[in-house]
Each structure stands twice: as structure tokens, then as C-alpha cells.
Amino acid sequence: MDDVDVDTEFIKETLKALKGARFKAWLQICAHCGLCADSCLFYLAHDKDPKYMPSYKVAKTLGKLYKRKGKVDRGTLEEMAEILYGNCTLCRRCAMYCPFGIDIAIMMSAARIICCSQGLAPDGLKATIENVIKTGNQMGMSTEDFIETCEWMAEETEEDLPGLQIPIDKDGAEMMYTVNAREPQFYPQDIAEAAMIFHVAGEDWTLPSVGWDCTNLAMFAGDTKTMAKQVKLVYDAAERLGVKKIGITECGHAYRACRFEGPYWLGFPGGEPPVPVVHSVELFARYVREGRIKIDPAKRVTEPVTYQDPCNISRSGGLAEEARYLVNALCTDFREMEPNREHNHCCGGGGGYMPMGPRFKKRRLESGRIKAEQIRETGAKIVIVPCHNCFDQIRDLDKEYDLGVKVVHFKTLISQMMIIPDDMKPNQQAS
Amino acid sequence: MYDLVTGPFAWVAFGTFVIGMIVKLVSLIILARKKDKVVFDHLDLGWSIRSIFYWLIPFGSRGMRQKPVFTIISFAFHVCLLTTPIFLLSHNILWDEKWHITWWTVSERTADYMTLILIGSAMFLVIRRIVSPEVRIVTTAYDYILIAIATAPFITGYLAYHQWFDYKTILIIHIISGEVMLIAIPFTKLSHMVIFFLSRSHIGSEFGQRRGSKTW
Ligand code: HEM
Ligand code: SF4
Ligand code: SF4
């Protein structure tokens, strides 16, 4: 067989490096009991087609790689890539339903590293990696454009909140806020809304001119170098500015990358980031609890509302209760999806699925059926979502499945519903 | 022959089982120390115990509650598998003769029922492997062989106790099948009887201590 386009030696080495006690034990003790099947959204969305059950997907990818000691041809690797990127969103739900707690998603991620090393990551993810290598953010935005966008947003918002600033590179601020590169690119309003909340809460904050994109799609592609590079940009910015904490926008995987995984990629002791990392959900809940932000009771949403637990915020982030505290502060008719909290289903857009590109869109909407049904059953008209990927996916699902829902981030609601203290209001006489 | 299988063979079987499991555990822990930094960074006693406990009691986890039939049968299988040989009267007599140790025993009648429950639940597990597509797709010959290895001592024990067929021959086959099972445990997925506690400690701590989520 002619395998010029597969670096077998590299695959072998990587497999060896990856195989620790966890993989060894997991691969050996899997009882092949099938209990993980019903936990997987892909399995459920494909009417229980067994080829989507978690343990099978590992057997066909990482399991096969180990069995063949890394000796696979390109065709086989391509088949694996289809399973790894197309049939799993790395949501980690199956780990909670396996009696041994076998963490399928971690093994799928490991096999993605192999596929990515051979150039088999989906085009959409590859494009973001190139952008990160060139510019440090996944959209390939220049620093000037980013700063300009922030200035523009500050101007826009100043009409409502005089004196509002979006400080860039402010040394010694309390918190360095970081965003998803989609915000300056497509949703600059998100930055404005966050700024309004910080302003009213009296937060001492700043955005860095470099290292402002907290996302990490390289983590989902399996590009170990770039994932480490991107999270390092964020940590370095925080250390350079001497801030006390890093704030993360309403994005799930960014939180996971910066808070939990990044420290391991960079070898920080104890798996803790060099500067504490907080997610917006936690930050906003704290403002409300401490009375730094007061929600106007007259403005609370009375329409039925449901909350999407993003995998990387509830299951892998532990912020399910904080989010509920906020939801209840913001609306009067909150309806839980079933199941919820750490048991919630992935929206189908996780694990990098959302930005993978058009080739994956149809499958993404198919596997999103479970989420669409969950939402429909609540009867909610508004879905609050603290994650950019879930946000886009649920908007797509709304169209595809005619859900008739509005999808919002917390910051949109909070910035509209918070009470602006009198001394912060625009001076009537001056206008 | 009887002396051989209850003498040297038994020693080999118990020795392989005990030493094999110890080697396996120690080597896994050493490997984890070296390569799985994440395990020890977050290992937490409270989360480990809860993660094990909720998966060790029937219907302790959401997953088990969603599959009541399987849960009951799997528990019946495991409880009978672990307790019958230990509390069987004739095993106790044997140990008393050899090593002068005895403990509680169950009545012969109870043991008989437990053996039947075990064989019945094993049959259920086999049938499930054949009829449920999501189980069939991950099943290989290996899985059937291991169910056979785990069940053989009970089938042969049942035959010996009721003295169907030639008692002497069946008894020897029974003892050998028990020894095969003990030897198989450290080298196959049956090692889960011990690794279960390690893997659940890890996942319970990884989700719980590290991120604050339950795994049950
Ligand atoms: C404390 C000890 C043990 C625990 C916690 C445990 C747990 C489990 C779990 C969670 C499963 C997978 C699902 C199921 O069938 O329930 C399983 C399957 C199995 N266990 Fe155990 N087990 C233990 C001891 C043993 C022992 C000592 C044996 C036999 C030597 C054994 C034999 C099996 C077999 C054959 C299966 C597969 C069933 C099938 O093929 O469907 N287990 N065990
Ligand atoms: S991680 Fe999620 S998507 Fe992937 S196999 Fe498990 S349950 Fe399915
Ligand atoms: S539930 Fe766990 S042990 Fe059972 S097949 Fe799935 S991964 Fe394997």
C-alpha cells in the first residue's frame, strides 16, 4: 500500500504519548454493554441507529488506531475523520451514563489530534486556525479594526450612559474581559451590552489589544500547537496588564479552554490558570446578588422562557445553578427543558460543529432535532443562551423546525432591564 | 485429578488472580502518575466516594433509572456472582478442611436459587447482546466468551450439586472453570471488578472536584 500522504511514524509516536492510564483502563474495561447509547444526541436523533452509539464510535476511531498500532492508510483516516468530527460534538454526556465513567469525548478528542495532524480537520476549522496563527484571533481581524470597533461601540452607547468607556489595555484593571471574535466581527452590539453592564456595576475592567479572543477552535480541530498558542495569548495579556481576573464572554468552549484545559496545554501546576478565569454567567450572577446590578421588576420578561445549558458551562463548567439564579431574576415564567443542568443535551452545534462549514450543515440540523424537541416541549418563546455556538445553532433550529422562539444572551436582557442609577443617566439639561 | 485441581491448580489460580490484580493496579497508578497529571490534580475523596456509591446501589444514577429492567438483572447477576461462591456451604467446608477458615453460609436451597438467578440473568445478557442493535454493534466473540467464563462455574456447580451426569467429572470441570475465571479476571475486561473503583473515582473527581458537576 502506498501511504506517502500519511505520516505513520508521527501517528505512532502521538498514540504512544497519548496512552496513559486512563485510555488504557477505559479501552480495556469497556463492558460493551451499550448503556451509553441513549445518552448520545446523535444516536437519538438518528432514530437509534447503532452506528452513532458512543462506544462504537471510539472503537472505530481511537480503538482501531491502537489496534493497528497507528498503521492506517489515508482512506481509513478519512473515514475516521467523518466519525470524529461529524458524529460527535464532544459534549461528554455519555461519560455520565457509562457505569465506569468512561470519558468517550476525551478519546474522540485524542483521535481528532491524529486526524488533524494529517490535515483532515474540517475546512471551517482549518480556516480559523490559519487566522489564529496570522492574527491571534479566529476571524483574522486586525488590531486596528478591533480597537476601532470598540471605540465605535463606546460612542454608540455613550448617548445612554454618558462617560461609558471601553478601556483598551488599561494597566492594573481589576478584570480583563475577553470576547468571541464573532462579536467585533458580526455582533459588535454584544461588546456594547457588556460594557453597559460593567459600567453600571462599577467594574474596573479593560479589553486587551492582543489576546482578546478567548475562543479556541483549535481545541476542537485537534491542533495542539495552536490551541496552546491561543490560550497563551490570553494569559499573557492578563499578566502583562496585571489584572486580577480574566472575564469570559458568553461563550462555552472559550470558558472551557481558558479555565480548564489551557493550564494543561501550557503545563501550569495543579491545572489552574495563572490568573483566575470567570465566565459571564458567574460574573453577572455575582453583580445581581451583590446588588451592583438591579433588575427593574417592571421590565422582567413575562413570556415563557427556557434556558439552554451549554455543555461547557453546565456539564463541564459547573455553572448550572448560577445561570438559574440569573434566569429567575430576569423573568417570571421560567420553564426547564427536560433533561436539564448537567444532564442537558448538546444543541448539536458544539465541539466545533458550528463553524465546520457548509458541508456539515445538514447533519448539524439533523442532530439538532433533539434540542428542537426539547425546546418545543417547554412552550417557551424565548431561549436564553450564554454560548455563541448554541446561540447560532438554536437560531438555525428555530428556522428549520419552526420553533417560533427568540434566542438571546444574558447580556442583552440584563443591559435592557437593569436600573440605571440617576447619577448615571444622561444630563437632561445638557441635551 | 481432584487433588491436582484443588491443590496446585487452585494455588496457581488464586495466585494469578491476586498478584495479577495487584500488578495491574500498581502499574496503572504508576502510569497515571507519569502520564495522567489531570487525574491526581483533581482526585477528591468525597467526590470519588459519591461517584462510586451512586453507581453501586441499584437505581442510584439517572442512567440506571432509565433502564430499570437491565438494572435489576445486572444487579441480580453481579450479586449472585459475587456472593454465591463465597457463602456456599460446600465451599466453606472445603476451606475449613484446607485452611481452617469459615464464615457465614447460606442454606443450600438459597444457594440453589441464586445459582439459577445467575444463570437466568446471564442468559438475559446474552440475548440482549443479540437482539439490541446498540449492544450487538459493539459485541464481539470476546464478550460472549467472557460471559461464558463467568457463568461456567455456576452451570457446572449446579450440575454437580444435583449430581446430574457423572459427579466426579463434573466436579473437576466445575473447579477448573472457577479457576479459569479467576485467571481471566486480571487480563480481560473482567478486571473491571477492581478498576471500576478507580475509573469512577477519576470521573467523579474530574466532573465534581474540577468542575462541580455530578456524574450520576
Ligand atoms: C464490585 C465488583 C463489580 C462491579 C462494580 C461490576 C460492574 C459491572 C458493570 C457496571 C458492568 C456493565 C454493565 C452491566 O452488565 O451491569 C459489568 C458487566 C459485567 N460484569 Fe461486572 N462488576 C463487578 C464484578 C464482576 C465480577 C467479579 C465478574 C466476573 C468475574 C463480573 C462479570 C461481568 C460480566 C461478564 C459483565 C458483562 C455483562 C454483559 O456481557 O452484558 N463483574 N460489571
Ligand atoms: S460526547 Fe456527546 S456527542 Fe460524543 S458520543 Fe458522547 S454523547 Fe455522543
Ligand atoms: S456504557 Fe461504558 S462500558 Fe458500556 S459500552 Fe458504553 S463506554 Fe463501554
mmCIF file of N, CA and C in Angstrom, chain A residues 30 71 73 94 118 144 158 176 202 217 236-237 243-244 250 282 299 341 347 351 366 369 375 384 424:
data_model
loop_
_atom_site.group_PDB
_atom_site.id
_atom_site.type_symbol
_atom_site.label_atom_id
_atom_site.label_comp_id
_atom_site.label_asym_id
_atom_site.label_seq_id
_atom_site.Cartn_x
_atom_site.Cartn_y
_atom_site.Cartn_z
ATOM 1 N N CYS A 30 -14.147 -1.341 29.060
ATOM 2 C CA CYS A 30 -15.449 -1.111 28.425
ATOM 3 C C CYS A 30 -16.153 -2.460 28.308
ATOM 4 N N LYS A 71 -0.899 2.044 12.106
ATOM 5 C CA LYS A 71 -0.689 1.774 10.675
ATOM 6 C C LYS A 71 -2.012 1.799 9.929
ATOM 7 N N ASP A 73 -4.154 3.631 6.435
ATOM 8 C CA ASP A 73 -3.955 4.429 5.222
ATOM 9 C C ASP A 73 -4.851 5.660 5.255
ATOM 10 N N CYS A 94 -22.118 11.248 27.521
ATOM 11 C CA CYS A 94 -22.043 9.790 27.658
ATOM 12 C C CYS A 94 -21.224 9.368 28.874
ATOM 13 N N GLN A 118 -2.817 15.028 10.211
ATOM 14 C CA GLN A 118 -2.700 14.582 8.825
ATOM 15 C C GLN A 118 -3.561 15.441 7.895
ATOM 16 N N GLU A 144 -6.166 47.065 14.702
ATOM 17 C CA GLU A 144 -6.781 48.382 14.442
ATOM 18 C C GLU A 144 -8.294 48.237 14.311
ATOM 19 N N GLU A 158 -22.581 55.788 24.562
ATOM 20 C CA GLU A 158 -22.428 56.976 25.399
ATOM 21 C C GLU A 158 -23.692 57.811 25.467
ATOM 22 N N MET A 176 -9.718 41.691 33.145
ATOM 23 C CA MET A 176 -9.545 41.771 31.703
ATOM 24 C C MET A 176 -10.664 40.954 31.068
ATOM 25 N N GLY A 202 -20.074 49.257 38.012
ATOM 26 C CA GLY A 202 -18.873 49.890 38.546
ATOM 27 C C GLY A 202 -17.647 49.000 38.466
ATOM 28 N N LEU A 217 -10.969 27.260 18.734
ATOM 29 C CA LEU A 217 -11.463 26.199 17.852
ATOM 30 C C LEU A 217 -10.377 25.179 17.528
ATOM 31 N N ASP A 236 -1.088 35.665 28.647
ATOM 32 C CA ASP A 236 -0.006 36.648 28.586
ATOM 33 C C ASP A 236 -0.552 38.061 28.712
ATOM 34 N N ALA A 237 -1.669 38.312 28.030
ATOM 35 C CA ALA A 237 -2.265 39.647 28.098
ATOM 36 C C ALA A 237 -2.644 39.965 29.539
ATOM 37 N N VAL A 243 -3.888 42.191 35.660
ATOM 38 C CA VAL A 243 -5.268 42.156 36.151
ATOM 39 C C VAL A 243 -5.442 41.047 37.181
ATOM 40 N N LYS A 244 -6.545 41.100 37.932
ATOM 41 C CA LYS A 244 -6.782 40.089 38.960
ATOM 42 C C LYS A 244 -7.564 38.909 38.420
ATOM 43 N N GLU A 250 -20.058 35.413 26.911
ATOM 44 C CA GLU A 250 -20.998 34.288 26.913
ATOM 45 C C GLU A 250 -20.663 33.320 25.785
ATOM 46 N N GLU A 282 -21.284 33.670 35.772
ATOM 47 C CA GLU A 282 -20.893 33.776 37.171
ATOM 48 C C GLU A 282 -20.747 35.256 37.562
ATOM 49 N N LYS A 299 -39.713 45.483 34.276
ATOM 50 C CA LYS A 299 -39.245 45.076 32.952
ATOM 51 C C LYS A 299 -39.038 43.574 32.820
ATOM 52 N N ARG A 341 -29.717 20.929 33.355
ATOM 53 C CA ARG A 341 -28.443 21.067 34.081
ATOM 54 C C ARG A 341 -27.364 20.172 33.458
ATOM 55 N N CYS A 347 -26.651 21.085 21.996
ATOM 56 C CA CYS A 347 -27.542 21.660 20.985
ATOM 57 C C CYS A 347 -27.275 21.064 19.607
ATOM 58 N N GLY A 351 -18.562 21.263 20.062
ATOM 59 C CA GLY A 351 -17.390 20.531 19.592
ATOM 60 C C GLY A 351 -16.824 21.087 18.298
ATOM 61 N N GLU A 366 -29.865 18.040 11.511
ATOM 62 C CA GLU A 366 -30.483 16.736 11.831
ATOM 63 C C GLU A 366 -30.253 16.378 13.292
ATOM 64 N N ARG A 369 -32.189 18.013 16.153
ATOM 65 C CA ARG A 369 -33.615 17.732 16.344
ATOM 66 C C ARG A 369 -33.961 17.517 17.816
ATOM 67 N N ILE A 375 -36.907 22.101 23.261
ATOM 68 C CA ILE A 375 -37.360 23.491 23.364
ATOM 69 C C ILE A 375 -38.863 23.582 23.120
ATOM 70 N N ILE A 384 -32.857 31.598 26.549
ATOM 71 C CA ILE A 384 -31.652 32.304 26.993
ATOM 72 C C ILE A 384 -30.471 31.353 26.851
ATOM 73 N N MET A 424 -26.132 58.257 36.727
ATOM 74 C CA MET A 424 -25.505 57.767 35.504
ATOM 75 C C MET A 424 -26.313 58.130 34.270
#
